[in-house]
């Protein structure tokens, strides 16, 4: 039995690679999927495929069409979701993806630093588990195979 | 036919009162419901009902239990959702509520200033309509009765 | 027991008024709801609420945001759907609304002239009943109270 | 991870073969399924299996029974849907399939020429992405594996 | 709190009137709905509304379109279902309605004589309660208000 | 806006009456529904309606048919669920009802004494809120109208 | 792509074997599942596993527990359902299974002789296709791979 | 066709190993999954992953976060559920899991000794089958492949 895990969240460091490496070390039967992690590509994908847009708002909207297509397809195939919040940026996509996953009854883990306890309290409360590090998130996944 | 509209979003100004006043002026058959808008009460409700908690994290988690009970009950009764984002704060609850509403197929309007176009682009794209002012949100609701 | 009936379809004649008149004559406890039937208002509502758009495509898309908000809200409240196809125009909104209603398990009646039997054959087959006149559609509704 | 993609839409040119060829060139793990693309066979399948019908309407209805069986089975197995509209014909099946897919939460791409922007505006607005060429549709699919 | 109860089953005696009379005597807040109980009208409704059909099969199919529209609408509004089987006739509609109700999670009571225990055993097993008389069925409904 | 609240749980003291009294004092627009609280009637209802059963197991099963019909009907009509566990008895029905409510996405409050923290830990974790007294449960409900 | 097809219906001749043979001849990627077709085993399975029951009714109910477990498991795994009605017997299980499948949105084919057109008219109307022979049912399945 | 079976219930003897051994002897294509059966690990997993908690209640709640993540993931992947109740302990998790499975329409078998007939009567009534031994549960599973 192999599980597919969607990795929502910030794309500014290599936390997904860390997680995959830890999973490989433990030889866990997990396949990871994720949003586009190349920030420029994610921002420009609308114009790359659909051509130049009349203004910034519509460039963003065109990119979102395609990013949301990708996320919807991959999240529906997933058995569990991990959503990581960092200390910078608005990260509303991370909140959106985590809330969408929880509403679709996907088992969900939130990873966030202690400094974000208060602003994330209601979302943490709805998720199954909230942890502070990628290692802890992997420990939760590993526990399923224990 | 009366519709119930859930007003998600920031609780730092009187936008809900403005919206209700506009709806009353147009005599629209709308009932508005909302999260707890008294910030202190929302933060303290866990300890008020459940007693003192061992630390800040658990005080927050206890409050979230009760805030999430309220939101889940009211949102399930709602026919439509408006989610307003302001320029300050993390507002992850607003993103969480909007995403939950969209995933539950509730018709959803997002209100946000131009400055937030980029960070909200994927969520705006999933919502039915994105506007910049409370007046515009009310215009969308009024259009249903047109 | 009162039923709400959504009237999807062309907005170029007064078929909705005819239907409502027939229902009133038979004193049936039905409430009818519908898309915006003022064609210009339906086409311009995006710019009316959201302001001028950069081009025709985005004017249309802005109008659609708000028309789809209205339809989603009203159709979810409805107990049954009638979709009328006339001989002119593409009428893809009528096909879209009928298919959406059927997929949501709303009991659905299609009204179409004999000339459209062939191009509508798969949609007619999925609907509960296909008739040729508004009077027949009303007869089907009246039968529920028989 | 292999995805199944349902290709709804007109059956008057070889756009499905083009798409499959492009996918093969990029070595994408996609399986394509589709309605019956032999027009005569699609129109006659009812009488071929069920025998002669009393008139044209019932010949069409018998064919639709079987075409709808096929579409329902294949679309439920699909992970995503592409619906292509050409400039001719009513194409209500394409609108029906796209709307059904969207209502079932299948990620959906619409392909249509610029000339159809206005009559398809509400359906485009509900789909995830609207593009103008088969190449662009394939680019959206390819982005998921990026 | 008023409940709507759908009364599926044979239309050859006055069991529905008996049940309604018993409910009225006990002053229970119940509204009863049912299929068309005039057998001829039920058989002929297709031709009455849609005009003469080419043969017996299509006359039956036209009637079924309209009978199924009625049942789908009324059953979706119902809070509970009672399905009564008599000793004569095939009564496949009764089995169809009971199975549909159970699959839709409607609380369901089956009424059948002892002689039908064996052929109805799997359906009885899926229903909530199986009784032998209309009085017992009413007792079950009355118990909800106890 | 009136909410219906299902009161699952032990039937050996008057906690439901206490709760209703508190709600009336605060003038909250709540309607309470519950399982049969007369223990003997709940145990005997099968034989009372269906007649004598061949043994104890089948007497119990006949009663359960009717108790489960009642619970399913009332819980589906409810907007929220309160489940109270006392210190005695197995109370598997309470656990069953709470778990069913949570799986159906009904907002759920568990009331249990401190002594039951450990054996109820997973169920408490899935519920929205866990409190120790009926007064606290009412405070949570009252907060919704705050 | 392999499809699983549930074969509901009478167990008094070898129609399932015929169907499987035809599918094999056409080399169709289909897996067939079915209820217990050994009539005695189906009737006695309750007592075989659970021991002697107090009377005929409870022997039947015990068998139904296990037959319904089997059908629920296999039908949920199925992509399509074929339900065959013969001229003898009540065949309420066939009607129950067909109606359950249709309510679960499984694409469904009914096979029945001409003599049963009238009593099966509403069920036939809800199914996707109704045919008269096993060969025709197989032709419908084969058309999906055409 | 391989089925996944979730084994809910007490973790104080080796009933799961017995069941798996019996399944292997009969060469049944079944994969069994289960909650954490090491009691200490199940109780301590919260502190093991999340670090020391402020008190016993929060230690339990942290463990439940992770146990519920595991159960939700594995139960959603399962095709059937067996829930075994022993004579000792509260076993509310077993009742919670069985009720959750039934509400999710998973075919469910309950295993319990005769002494628990009365307190489990409503849950047994909602499950598909109730047996007294692990051997009988395996016989029910084996019957599906008969």
Short mmCIF file of N, CA and C in Angstrom, two decimals, chain A:
data_model
loop_
_atom_site.label_atom_id
_atom_site.label_comp_id
_atom_site.label_asym_id
_atom_site.label_seq_id
_atom_site.Cartn_x
_atom_site.Cartn_y
_atom_site.Cartn_z
N UNK A 1 0.83 -1.20 0.00
CA UNK A 1 0.00 0.00 0.00
C UNK A 1 0.87 1.26 0.00
N UNK A 2 0.71 2.03 -1.04
CA UNK A 2 1.47 3.26 -1.20
C UNK A 2 0.54 4.45 -0.99
N UNK A 3 1.00 5.47 -0.25
CA UNK A 3 0.17 6.67 -0.07
C UNK A 3 0.76 7.86 -0.83
N UNK A 4 -0.14 8.69 -1.34
CA UNK A 4 0.26 9.92 -2.01
C UNK A 4 0.05 11.08 -1.03
N UNK A 5 1.06 11.90 -0.85
CA UNK A 5 1.00 13.00 0.12
C UNK A 5 1.23 14.32 -0.60
N UNK A 6 0.27 15.23 -0.49
CA UNK A 6 0.40 16.55 -1.10
C UNK A 6 1.11 17.49 -0.12
N UNK A 7 2.14 18.17 -0.61
CA UNK A 7 2.95 19.06 0.24
C UNK A 7 2.62 20.51 -0.07
N UNK A 8 1.64 21.06 0.61
CA UNK A 8 1.26 22.45 0.44
C UNK A 8 2.22 23.35 1.20
N UNK A 9 2.33 24.59 0.75
CA UNK A 9 3.07 25.53 1.58
C UNK A 9 4.19 26.25 0.87
N UNK A 10 4.93 26.99 1.66
CA UNK A 10 5.90 27.92 1.10
C UNK A 10 6.91 27.23 0.18
N UNK A 11 7.38 28.00 -0.77
CA UNK A 11 8.28 27.45 -1.79
C UNK A 11 9.63 28.16 -1.75
N UNK A 12 9.98 28.69 -0.54
CA UNK A 12 11.20 29.49 -0.46
C UNK A 12 12.38 28.77 0.16
N UNK A 13 12.22 27.55 0.58
CA UNK A 13 13.40 26.77 0.98
C UNK A 13 13.19 25.33 0.51
N UNK A 14 14.06 24.42 0.93
CA UNK A 14 14.04 23.06 0.38
C UNK A 14 13.36 22.04 1.31
N UNK A 15 12.33 22.50 2.04
CA UNK A 15 11.71 21.58 3.01
C UNK A 15 11.12 20.32 2.36
N UNK A 16 10.66 20.44 1.12
CA UNK A 16 10.11 19.25 0.46
C UNK A 16 11.21 18.22 0.20
N UNK A 17 12.37 18.70 -0.22
CA UNK A 17 13.48 17.78 -0.48
C UNK A 17 13.91 17.09 0.83
N UNK A 18 13.99 17.88 1.89
CA UNK A 18 14.32 17.29 3.21
C UNK A 18 13.36 16.15 3.57
N UNK A 19 12.08 16.46 3.40
CA UNK A 19 11.05 15.48 3.77
C UNK A 19 11.20 14.22 2.91
N UNK A 20 11.39 14.40 1.62
CA UNK A 20 11.52 13.24 0.74
C UNK A 20 12.75 12.41 1.10
N UNK A 21 13.82 13.11 1.47
CA UNK A 21 15.05 12.41 1.85
C UNK A 21 14.82 11.57 3.11
N UNK A 22 14.15 12.17 4.09
CA UNK A 22 13.85 11.43 5.32
C UNK A 22 12.97 10.21 5.03
N UNK A 23 12.00 10.39 4.16
CA UNK A 23 11.10 9.27 3.83
C UNK A 23 11.86 8.16 3.14
N UNK A 24 12.80 8.55 2.29
CA UNK A 24 13.60 7.55 1.57
C UNK A 24 14.50 6.79 2.55
N UNK A 25 15.09 7.52 3.49
CA UNK A 25 15.93 6.88 4.50
C UNK A 25 15.17 5.82 5.29
N UNK A 26 13.92 6.13 5.58
CA UNK A 26 13.10 5.18 6.34
C UNK A 26 12.40 4.19 5.40
N UNK A 27 12.63 4.34 4.12
CA UNK A 27 12.06 3.41 3.14
C UNK A 27 10.54 3.35 3.22
N UNK A 28 9.91 4.50 3.40
CA UNK A 28 8.45 4.54 3.50
C UNK A 28 7.83 4.57 2.11
N UNK A 29 6.75 3.82 1.89
CA UNK A 29 6.11 3.77 0.57
C UNK A 29 5.23 4.99 0.34
N UNK A 30 5.86 6.15 0.16
CA UNK A 30 5.16 7.42 0.00
C UNK A 30 5.56 8.08 -1.31
N UNK A 31 4.58 8.65 -2.00
CA UNK A 31 4.84 9.46 -3.18
C UNK A 31 4.43 10.89 -2.85
N UNK A 32 5.32 11.83 -3.07
CA UNK A 32 5.02 13.22 -2.73
C UNK A 32 4.68 14.01 -3.99
N UNK A 33 3.64 14.84 -3.89
CA UNK A 33 3.29 15.76 -4.97
C UNK A 33 3.19 17.15 -4.36
N UNK A 34 3.22 18.18 -5.22
CA UNK A 34 3.33 19.54 -4.68
C UNK A 34 2.90 20.56 -5.73
N UNK A 35 2.64 21.79 -5.26
CA UNK A 35 2.44 22.87 -6.23
C UNK A 35 3.76 23.15 -6.97
N UNK A 36 3.70 23.96 -7.99
CA UNK A 36 4.90 24.43 -8.69
C UNK A 36 5.78 25.15 -7.67
N UNK A 37 7.04 24.69 -7.51
CA UNK A 37 7.89 25.31 -6.50
C UNK A 37 8.86 26.32 -7.09
N UNK A 38 8.90 26.45 -8.40
CA UNK A 38 9.69 27.51 -9.03
C UNK A 38 8.81 28.76 -9.04
N UNK A 39 9.14 29.73 -8.16
CA UNK A 39 8.27 30.88 -7.94
C UNK A 39 7.99 31.66 -9.23
N UNK A 40 9.04 31.90 -10.01
CA UNK A 40 8.85 32.66 -11.25
C UNK A 40 7.94 31.91 -12.22
N UNK A 41 8.20 30.62 -12.34
CA UNK A 41 7.37 29.83 -13.25
C UNK A 41 5.91 29.87 -12.80
N UNK A 42 5.69 29.74 -11.51
CA UNK A 42 4.33 29.79 -10.96
C UNK A 42 3.66 31.14 -11.25
N UNK A 43 4.42 32.21 -11.15
CA UNK A 43 3.84 33.55 -11.40
C UNK A 43 3.60 33.81 -12.89
N UNK A 44 4.44 33.20 -13.72
CA UNK A 44 4.38 33.53 -15.15
C UNK A 44 3.63 32.51 -16.01
N UNK A 45 3.22 31.42 -15.41
CA UNK A 45 2.67 30.31 -16.21
C UNK A 45 1.44 30.75 -17.03
N UNK A 46 0.67 31.69 -16.50
CA UNK A 46 -0.50 32.15 -17.24
C UNK A 46 -0.09 32.78 -18.57
N UNK A 47 0.84 33.72 -18.51
CA UNK A 47 1.27 34.37 -19.75
C UNK A 47 2.07 33.42 -20.64
N UNK A 48 2.82 32.50 -20.03
CA UNK A 48 3.57 31.55 -20.84
C UNK A 48 2.64 30.71 -21.72
N UNK A 49 1.53 30.30 -21.17
CA UNK A 49 0.62 29.44 -21.95
C UNK A 49 -0.42 30.26 -22.70
N UNK A 50 -0.98 31.26 -22.05
CA UNK A 50 -2.11 31.98 -22.65
C UNK A 50 -1.71 33.26 -23.38
N UNK A 51 -0.46 33.64 -23.31
CA UNK A 51 -0.01 34.87 -23.95
C UNK A 51 -0.15 36.07 -23.03
N UNK A 52 0.34 37.21 -23.52
CA UNK A 52 0.38 38.41 -22.69
C UNK A 52 -1.03 38.83 -22.24
N UNK A 53 -1.14 39.24 -21.01
CA UNK A 53 -2.42 39.67 -20.44
C UNK A 53 -2.44 41.20 -20.34
N UNK A 54 -3.62 41.81 -20.29
CA UNK A 54 -3.70 43.27 -20.36
C UNK A 54 -3.12 44.00 -19.15
N UNK A 55 -3.03 43.38 -18.02
CA UNK A 55 -2.49 44.08 -16.84
C UNK A 55 -2.08 43.05 -15.79
N UNK A 56 -1.52 43.55 -14.70
CA UNK A 56 -1.00 42.70 -13.63
C UNK A 56 -2.08 41.78 -13.04
N UNK A 57 -3.25 42.36 -12.78
CA UNK A 57 -4.34 41.55 -12.20
C UNK A 57 -4.67 40.38 -13.10
N UNK A 58 -4.78 40.61 -14.39
CA UNK A 58 -5.18 39.52 -15.27
C UNK A 58 -4.03 38.56 -15.54
N UNK A 59 -2.78 39.05 -15.45
CA UNK A 59 -1.64 38.12 -15.50
C UNK A 59 -1.71 37.16 -14.32
N UNK A 60 -1.99 37.72 -13.14
CA UNK A 60 -2.11 36.89 -11.94
C UNK A 60 -3.27 35.90 -12.05
N UNK A 61 -4.38 36.39 -12.57
CA UNK A 61 -5.56 35.52 -12.67
C UNK A 61 -5.32 34.38 -13.66
N UNK A 62 -4.64 34.67 -14.75
CA UNK A 62 -4.33 33.63 -15.73
C UNK A 62 -3.40 32.58 -15.12
N UNK A 63 -2.42 33.03 -14.35
CA UNK A 63 -1.53 32.07 -13.68
C UNK A 63 -2.32 31.22 -12.68
N UNK A 64 -3.23 31.86 -11.99
CA UNK A 64 -4.01 31.14 -10.97
C UNK A 64 -4.90 30.07 -11.59
N UNK A 65 -5.47 30.34 -12.75
CA UNK A 65 -6.24 29.31 -13.46
C UNK A 65 -5.46 28.01 -13.52
N UNK A 66 -4.21 28.16 -13.90
CA UNK A 66 -3.41 26.96 -14.19
C UNK A 66 -2.84 26.36 -12.92
N UNK A 67 -2.43 27.21 -11.98
CA UNK A 67 -1.98 26.69 -10.69
C UNK A 67 -3.12 25.97 -9.97
N UNK A 68 -4.32 26.51 -10.02
CA UNK A 68 -5.45 25.86 -9.36
C UNK A 68 -5.85 24.55 -10.05
N UNK A 69 -5.72 24.50 -11.38
CA UNK A 69 -5.96 23.23 -12.09
C UNK A 69 -5.02 22.16 -11.55
N UNK A 70 -3.74 22.52 -11.45
CA UNK A 70 -2.73 21.57 -10.96
C UNK A 70 -3.03 21.10 -9.53
N UNK A 71 -3.30 22.06 -8.65
CA UNK A 71 -3.53 21.70 -7.25
C UNK A 71 -4.77 20.83 -7.09
N UNK A 72 -5.84 21.19 -7.80
CA UNK A 72 -7.08 20.41 -7.67
C UNK A 72 -6.87 18.97 -8.11
N UNK A 73 -6.18 18.79 -9.22
CA UNK A 73 -5.91 17.45 -9.74
C UNK A 73 -5.05 16.64 -8.76
N UNK A 74 -3.97 17.24 -8.28
CA UNK A 74 -3.05 16.50 -7.41
C UNK A 74 -3.64 16.27 -6.03
N UNK A 75 -4.34 17.26 -5.50
CA UNK A 75 -4.90 17.06 -4.15
C UNK A 75 -5.99 15.99 -4.14
N UNK A 76 -6.79 15.94 -5.20
CA UNK A 76 -7.83 14.90 -5.25
C UNK A 76 -7.23 13.49 -5.30
N UNK A 77 -6.03 13.36 -5.84
CA UNK A 77 -5.37 12.05 -5.89
C UNK A 77 -4.68 11.71 -4.57
N UNK A 78 -4.55 12.67 -3.67
CA UNK A 78 -3.73 12.48 -2.47
C UNK A 78 -4.51 11.81 -1.33
N UNK A 79 -3.76 11.05 -0.53
CA UNK A 79 -4.33 10.39 0.65
C UNK A 79 -4.14 11.21 1.91
N UNK A 80 -3.17 12.13 1.90
CA UNK A 80 -2.91 12.96 3.08
C UNK A 80 -2.26 14.26 2.60
N UNK A 81 -2.32 15.28 3.45
CA UNK A 81 -1.77 16.59 3.09
C UNK A 81 -0.90 17.11 4.23
N UNK A 82 0.28 17.65 3.87
CA UNK A 82 1.10 18.39 4.83
C UNK A 82 1.16 19.83 4.35
N UNK A 83 0.88 20.77 5.28
CA UNK A 83 0.92 22.20 4.93
C UNK A 83 1.92 22.90 5.83
N UNK A 84 2.97 23.46 5.21
CA UNK A 84 4.02 24.13 6.00
C UNK A 84 3.93 25.64 5.89
N UNK A 85 3.88 26.31 7.05
CA UNK A 85 3.90 27.78 7.12
C UNK A 85 5.26 28.25 7.63
N UNK A 86 5.88 29.19 6.90
CA UNK A 86 7.10 29.81 7.37
C UNK A 86 6.80 31.15 8.02
N UNK A 87 7.82 31.86 8.44
CA UNK A 87 7.56 33.09 9.19
C UNK A 87 7.31 34.31 8.31
N UNK A 88 7.66 34.20 7.03
CA UNK A 88 7.48 35.34 6.14
C UNK A 88 6.30 35.15 5.21
N UNK A 89 5.95 36.20 4.56
CA UNK A 89 4.93 36.17 3.51
C UNK A 89 3.51 35.92 4.07
N UNK A 90 2.56 36.23 3.21
CA UNK A 90 1.14 36.08 3.58
C UNK A 90 0.74 34.59 3.63
N UNK A 91 1.24 33.83 2.64
CA UNK A 91 0.99 32.38 2.61
C UNK A 91 -0.49 32.01 2.63
N UNK A 92 -1.29 32.80 1.93
CA UNK A 92 -2.72 32.48 1.90
C UNK A 92 -3.02 31.22 1.09
N UNK A 93 -2.14 30.92 0.13
CA UNK A 93 -2.33 29.66 -0.60
C UNK A 93 -2.18 28.46 0.33
N UNK A 94 -1.25 28.56 1.26
CA UNK A 94 -1.07 27.45 2.20
C UNK A 94 -2.32 27.28 3.05
N UNK A 95 -2.85 28.40 3.54
CA UNK A 95 -4.08 28.32 4.35
C UNK A 95 -5.24 27.80 3.50
N UNK A 96 -5.33 28.28 2.26
CA UNK A 96 -6.38 27.82 1.34
C UNK A 96 -6.29 26.32 1.10
N UNK A 97 -5.08 25.84 0.82
CA UNK A 97 -4.91 24.41 0.53
C UNK A 97 -5.20 23.55 1.76
N UNK A 98 -4.72 24.00 2.92
CA UNK A 98 -4.96 23.23 4.15
C UNK A 98 -6.46 23.17 4.44
N UNK A 99 -7.14 24.29 4.31
CA UNK A 99 -8.57 24.33 4.61
C UNK A 99 -9.37 23.50 3.60
N UNK A 100 -8.97 23.57 2.35
CA UNK A 100 -9.61 22.76 1.31
C UNK A 100 -9.43 21.28 1.62
N UNK A 101 -8.20 20.89 1.98
CA UNK A 101 -7.91 19.48 2.29
C UNK A 101 -8.74 19.00 3.48
N UNK A 102 -8.81 19.82 4.52
CA UNK A 102 -9.57 19.43 5.72
C UNK A 102 -11.06 19.29 5.37
N UNK A 103 -11.58 20.21 4.57
CA UNK A 103 -13.00 20.15 4.20
C UNK A 103 -13.29 18.93 3.33
N UNK A 104 -12.30 18.49 2.55
CA UNK A 104 -12.44 17.27 1.75
C UNK A 104 -12.12 16.01 2.56
N UNK A 105 -11.95 16.15 3.87
CA UNK A 105 -11.64 15.02 4.76
C UNK A 105 -10.30 14.35 4.48
N UNK A 106 -9.35 15.07 3.92
CA UNK A 106 -8.00 14.52 3.79
C UNK A 106 -7.31 14.64 5.15
N UNK A 107 -6.70 13.57 5.68
CA UNK A 107 -5.93 13.70 6.91
C UNK A 107 -4.82 14.73 6.71
N UNK A 108 -4.70 15.70 7.61
CA UNK A 108 -3.85 16.87 7.36
C UNK A 108 -2.93 17.18 8.55
N UNK A 109 -1.65 17.44 8.22
CA UNK A 109 -0.64 17.85 9.20
C UNK A 109 -0.21 19.28 8.89
N UNK A 110 -0.19 20.16 9.91
CA UNK A 110 0.34 21.51 9.72
C UNK A 110 1.72 21.60 10.37
N UNK A 111 2.66 22.20 9.65
CA UNK A 111 4.00 22.46 10.20
C UNK A 111 4.14 23.98 10.32
N UNK A 112 4.40 24.47 11.52
CA UNK A 112 4.57 25.93 11.69
C UNK A 112 5.46 26.20 12.89
N UNK A 113 6.22 27.32 12.85
CA UNK A 113 7.06 27.67 14.00
C UNK A 113 6.19 28.15 15.17
N UNK A 114 6.77 28.10 16.36
CA UNK A 114 6.05 28.55 17.57
C UNK A 114 5.51 29.96 17.42
N UNK A 115 6.23 30.80 16.70
CA UNK A 115 5.83 32.21 16.57
C UNK A 115 4.48 32.37 15.87
N UNK A 116 4.02 31.34 15.21
CA UNK A 116 2.75 31.46 14.47
C UNK A 116 1.60 30.76 15.17
N UNK A 117 1.83 30.36 16.42
CA UNK A 117 0.75 29.65 17.14
C UNK A 117 -0.54 30.45 17.11
N UNK A 118 -0.48 31.73 17.49
CA UNK A 118 -1.73 32.49 17.64
C UNK A 118 -2.48 32.72 16.32
N UNK A 119 -1.82 33.24 15.29
CA UNK A 119 -2.60 33.50 14.06
C UNK A 119 -3.11 32.22 13.38
N UNK A 120 -2.48 31.09 13.66
CA UNK A 120 -2.93 29.84 13.02
C UNK A 120 -3.80 28.98 13.93
N UNK A 121 -4.24 29.54 15.07
CA UNK A 121 -4.86 28.66 16.06
C UNK A 121 -6.12 27.94 15.56
N UNK A 122 -6.98 28.61 14.81
CA UNK A 122 -8.21 27.93 14.37
C UNK A 122 -7.92 26.89 13.28
N UNK A 123 -6.98 27.19 12.42
CA UNK A 123 -6.63 26.21 11.38
C UNK A 123 -5.94 24.99 11.99
N UNK A 124 -5.00 25.23 12.92
CA UNK A 124 -4.35 24.12 13.63
C UNK A 124 -5.38 23.24 14.31
N UNK A 125 -6.37 23.89 14.88
CA UNK A 125 -7.41 23.16 15.62
C UNK A 125 -8.24 22.25 14.70
N UNK A 126 -8.40 22.65 13.45
CA UNK A 126 -9.18 21.83 12.52
C UNK A 126 -8.33 20.72 11.87
N UNK A 127 -7.02 20.94 11.77
CA UNK A 127 -6.13 19.92 11.20
C UNK A 127 -6.04 18.74 12.17
N UNK A 128 -5.53 17.61 11.69
CA UNK A 128 -5.36 16.49 12.60
C UNK A 128 -4.23 16.73 13.58
N UNK A 129 -3.08 17.18 13.07
CA UNK A 129 -1.89 17.32 13.90
C UNK A 129 -1.17 18.61 13.52
N UNK A 130 -0.62 19.31 14.51
CA UNK A 130 0.25 20.45 14.21
C UNK A 130 1.61 20.19 14.83
N UNK A 131 2.66 20.33 14.01
CA UNK A 131 4.03 20.10 14.49
C UNK A 131 4.89 21.32 14.15
N UNK A 132 6.15 21.30 14.63
CA UNK A 132 7.01 22.47 14.39
C UNK A 132 8.10 22.22 13.36
N UNK A 133 8.39 20.94 13.09
CA UNK A 133 9.48 20.67 12.15
C UNK A 133 9.05 19.62 11.12
N UNK A 134 9.79 19.64 10.03
CA UNK A 134 9.59 18.65 8.97
C UNK A 134 9.85 17.24 9.49
N UNK A 135 10.83 17.10 10.38
CA UNK A 135 11.13 15.78 10.95
C UNK A 135 9.92 15.22 11.70
N UNK A 136 9.26 16.10 12.45
CA UNK A 136 8.07 15.65 13.20
C UNK A 136 6.94 15.23 12.24
N UNK A 137 6.80 16.00 11.16
CA UNK A 137 5.76 15.64 10.18
C UNK A 137 6.04 14.25 9.61
N UNK A 138 7.31 14.00 9.33
CA UNK A 138 7.66 12.68 8.80
C UNK A 138 7.43 11.59 9.84
N UNK A 139 7.71 11.91 11.11
CA UNK A 139 7.44 10.94 12.18
C UNK A 139 5.96 10.56 12.22
N UNK A 140 5.10 11.54 12.01
CA UNK A 140 3.66 11.24 12.00
C UNK A 140 3.32 10.29 10.84
N UNK A 141 3.86 10.59 9.66
CA UNK A 141 3.62 9.70 8.52
C UNK A 141 4.18 8.30 8.79
N UNK A 142 5.38 8.24 9.36
CA UNK A 142 6.02 6.95 9.61
C UNK A 142 5.19 6.11 10.59
N UNK A 143 4.53 6.79 11.52
CA UNK A 143 3.73 6.10 12.54
C UNK A 143 2.59 5.28 11.91
N UNK A 144 2.12 5.70 10.77
CA UNK A 144 1.03 4.97 10.10
C UNK A 144 1.49 3.56 9.70
N UNK A 145 2.79 3.42 9.44
CA UNK A 145 3.33 2.12 8.99
C UNK A 145 3.91 1.31 10.15
N UNK A 146 3.77 1.82 11.33
CA UNK A 146 4.42 1.26 12.51
C UNK A 146 3.83 -0.09 12.89
#
